[in-house]
CSV table of C-alpha atoms in Angstrom, one decimal:
chain,number,residue,atom,x,y,z
A,1,UNK,CA,31.3,-88.7,-10.8
A,2,UNK,CA,27.8,-88.7,-10.6
A,3,UNK,CA,25.7,-87.2,-13.6
A,4,UNK,CA,22.2,-86.7,-13.6
A,5,UNK,CA,20.2,-86.3,-16.8
A,6,UNK,CA,16.6,-84.4,-16.8
A,7,UNK,CA,13.5,-85.3,-19.0
A,8,UNK,CA,10.2,-84.6,-19.5
A,9,UNK,CA,9.6,-80.8,-19.7
A,10,UNK,CA,7.9,-79.3,-22.4
A,11,UNK,CA,4.6,-76.7,-23.0
A,12,UNK,CA,1.6,-77.1,-21.5
A,13,UNK,CA,-1.8,-75.3,-21.2
A,14,UNK,CA,-3.4,-74.7,-17.8
A,15,UNK,CA,-4.4,-77.5,-15.8
A,16,UNK,CA,-2.1,-79.7,-17.6
A,17,UNK,CA,0.3,-82.1,-16.7
A,18,UNK,CA,4.0,-83.3,-17.4
A,19,UNK,CA,6.2,-86.1,-15.6
A,20,UNK,CA,9.9,-85.5,-15.2
A,21,UNK,CA,12.6,-88.0,-15.0
A,22,UNK,CA,16.0,-87.4,-13.6
A,23,UNK,CA,18.2,-90.7,-14.4
A,24,UNK,CA,21.5,-91.0,-11.9
A,25,UNK,CA,24.9,-92.5,-13.3
A,26,UNK,CA,28.1,-92.8,-11.5
A,27,UNK,CA,26.8,-92.8,-8.0
A,28,UNK,CA,28.7,-95.7,-5.8
A,29,UNK,CA,27.6,-95.0,-2.2
A,30,UNK,CA,24.2,-95.6,-0.7
A,31,UNK,CA,21.4,-93.9,-2.3
A,32,UNK,CA,21.2,-90.2,-2.0
A,33,UNK,CA,18.6,-87.4,-0.8
A,34,UNK,CA,17.4,-86.9,-4.1
A,35,UNK,CA,15.4,-83.6,-5.2
A,36,UNK,CA,13.9,-81.1,-7.6
A,37,UNK,CA,14.2,-77.5,-7.8
A,38,UNK,CA,13.2,-74.9,-10.0
A,39,UNK,CA,14.5,-71.6,-11.1
A,40,UNK,CA,12.1,-68.5,-12.9
A,41,UNK,CA,13.8,-65.8,-14.9
A,42,UNK,CA,14.5,-63.2,-12.2
A,43,UNK,CA,13.9,-65.1,-9.3
A,44,UNK,CA,16.1,-67.6,-6.7
A,45,UNK,CA,16.2,-71.5,-7.1
A,46,UNK,CA,13.4,-72.9,-4.7
A,47,UNK,CA,13.0,-76.2,-3.7
A,48,UNK,CA,10.1,-77.8,-4.9
A,49,UNK,CA,10.1,-81.7,-3.2
A,50,UNK,CA,12.4,-84.1,-2.1
A,51,UNK,CA,12.3,-87.9,-1.5
A,52,UNK,CA,14.5,-89.8,1.0
A,53,UNK,CA,16.8,-92.8,0.0
A,54,UNK,CA,14.1,-95.3,0.2
A,55,UNK,CA,11.0,-93.7,-1.1
A,56,UNK,CA,9.1,-93.7,2.1
A,57,UNK,CA,9.1,-90.0,2.9
A,58,UNK,CA,8.8,-87.0,0.7
A,59,UNK,CA,8.5,-83.1,1.4
A,60,UNK,CA,7.0,-80.4,-0.8
A,61,UNK,CA,6.6,-76.7,-0.9
A,62,UNK,CA,3.5,-75.7,0.0
A,63,UNK,CA,2.9,-73.8,-3.8
A,64,UNK,CA,2.8,-77.5,-5.5
A,65,UNK,CA,1.0,-79.7,-2.3
A,66,UNK,CA,-1.7,-81.5,-3.7
A,67,UNK,CA,-0.6,-81.1,-7.2
A,68,UNK,CA,2.8,-82.9,-7.5
A,69,UNK,CA,4.2,-86.2,-6.1
A,70,UNK,CA,7.6,-87.1,-6.3
A,71,UNK,CA,9.1,-90.7,-6.4
A,72,UNK,CA,11.7,-92.9,-7.1
A,73,UNK,CA,12.8,-96.2,-8.6
A,74,UNK,CA,15.8,-97.3,-7.3
A,75,UNK,CA,16.7,-100.4,-9.3
A,76,UNK,CA,16.5,-97.9,-12.3
A,77,UNK,CA,18.2,-95.2,-9.9
A,78,UNK,CA,15.7,-92.9,-11.6
A,79,UNK,CA,13.6,-90.2,-9.6
A,80,UNK,CA,10.3,-89.0,-11.1
A,81,UNK,CA,8.1,-85.3,-10.7
A,82,UNK,CA,4.6,-85.8,-11.5
A,83,UNK,CA,3.0,-82.2,-11.8
A,84,UNK,CA,-0.5,-82.0,-12.3
A,85,UNK,CA,-3.0,-79.2,-12.4
A,86,UNK,CA,0.0,-76.7,-13.7
A,87,UNK,CA,-0.6,-73.0,-13.6
A,88,UNK,CA,0.9,-70.2,-14.9
A,89,UNK,CA,3.3,-70.0,-11.7
A,90,UNK,CA,4.8,-73.4,-12.4
A,91,UNK,CA,6.6,-71.8,-15.4
A,92,UNK,CA,10.7,-72.5,-14.6
A,93,UNK,CA,13.7,-74.4,-15.3
A,94,UNK,CA,13.5,-77.7,-13.5
A,95,UNK,CA,16.2,-79.4,-11.6
A,96,UNK,CA,17.2,-82.2,-10.4
A,97,UNK,CA,19.7,-82.9,-7.2
A,98,UNK,CA,21.5,-85.3,-5.0
A,99,UNK,CA,22.6,-84.6,-1.8
A,100,UNK,CA,23.4,-86.3,1.5
A,101,UNK,CA,20.9,-88.4,3.7
A,102,UNK,CA,21.4,-85.7,6.2
A,103,UNK,CA,19.3,-82.9,4.3
A,104,UNK,CA,16.2,-85.5,4.0
A,105,UNK,CA,14.8,-84.6,7.0
A,106,UNK,CA,12.3,-81.6,7.9
A,107,UNK,CA,13.5,-78.2,7.6
A,108,UNK,CA,16.9,-79.3,5.7
A,109,UNK,CA,15.0,-80.7,2.3
A,110,UNK,CA,15.5,-77.5,0.5
A,111,UNK,CA,18.7,-76.3,1.4
A,112,UNK,CA,20.3,-75.8,-1.9
A,113,UNK,CA,24.0,-76.1,-0.7
A,114,UNK,CA,23.2,-79.7,0.7
A,115,UNK,CA,23.3,-81.1,-2.6
A,116,UNK,CA,26.1,-81.9,-4.2
A,117,UNK,CA,25.4,-82.4,-7.8
A,118,UNK,CA,23.2,-81.4,-10.3
A,119,UNK,CA,21.4,-81.9,-13.7
A,120,UNK,CA,21.1,-79.4,-16.6
A,121,UNK,CA,17.7,-78.8,-15.9
A,122,UNK,CA,14.6,-79.5,-17.9
A,123,UNK,CA,12.1,-76.3,-18.8
A,124,UNK,CA,8.6,-76.3,-18.0
A,125,UNK,CA,6.3,-73.8,-19.6
A,126,UNK,CA,2.9,-73.6,-18.9
A,127,UNK,CA,0.5,-70.9,-21.0
A,128,UNK,CA,-3.5,-70.0,-20.4
């Protein structure tokens, strides 16, 4: 059983920053492809960023490029999402997900069905 636990969400003003963390436990195989997704009320869940098993390659949604940075510390089984210059459109529940390494590639990184394990989510609220 793999468990993912997110933390770091909260309320910030426009232009502010937050750092989300996701701690994985129970994973016995090779390091998985790790991603952050988000879902705003009334909208579909969407990919935000994904990082490969070594932490050397990352993929980002166009809407967050240049503002968000995903990273991972495999020794701590932790993935981070540094969010800067937050905008009202970043308001959402943010989810951490772990998937097979196959999905850590162009055109696949944001396919929701490719991720087997999901956290409970952490809320990010950006106010003006």
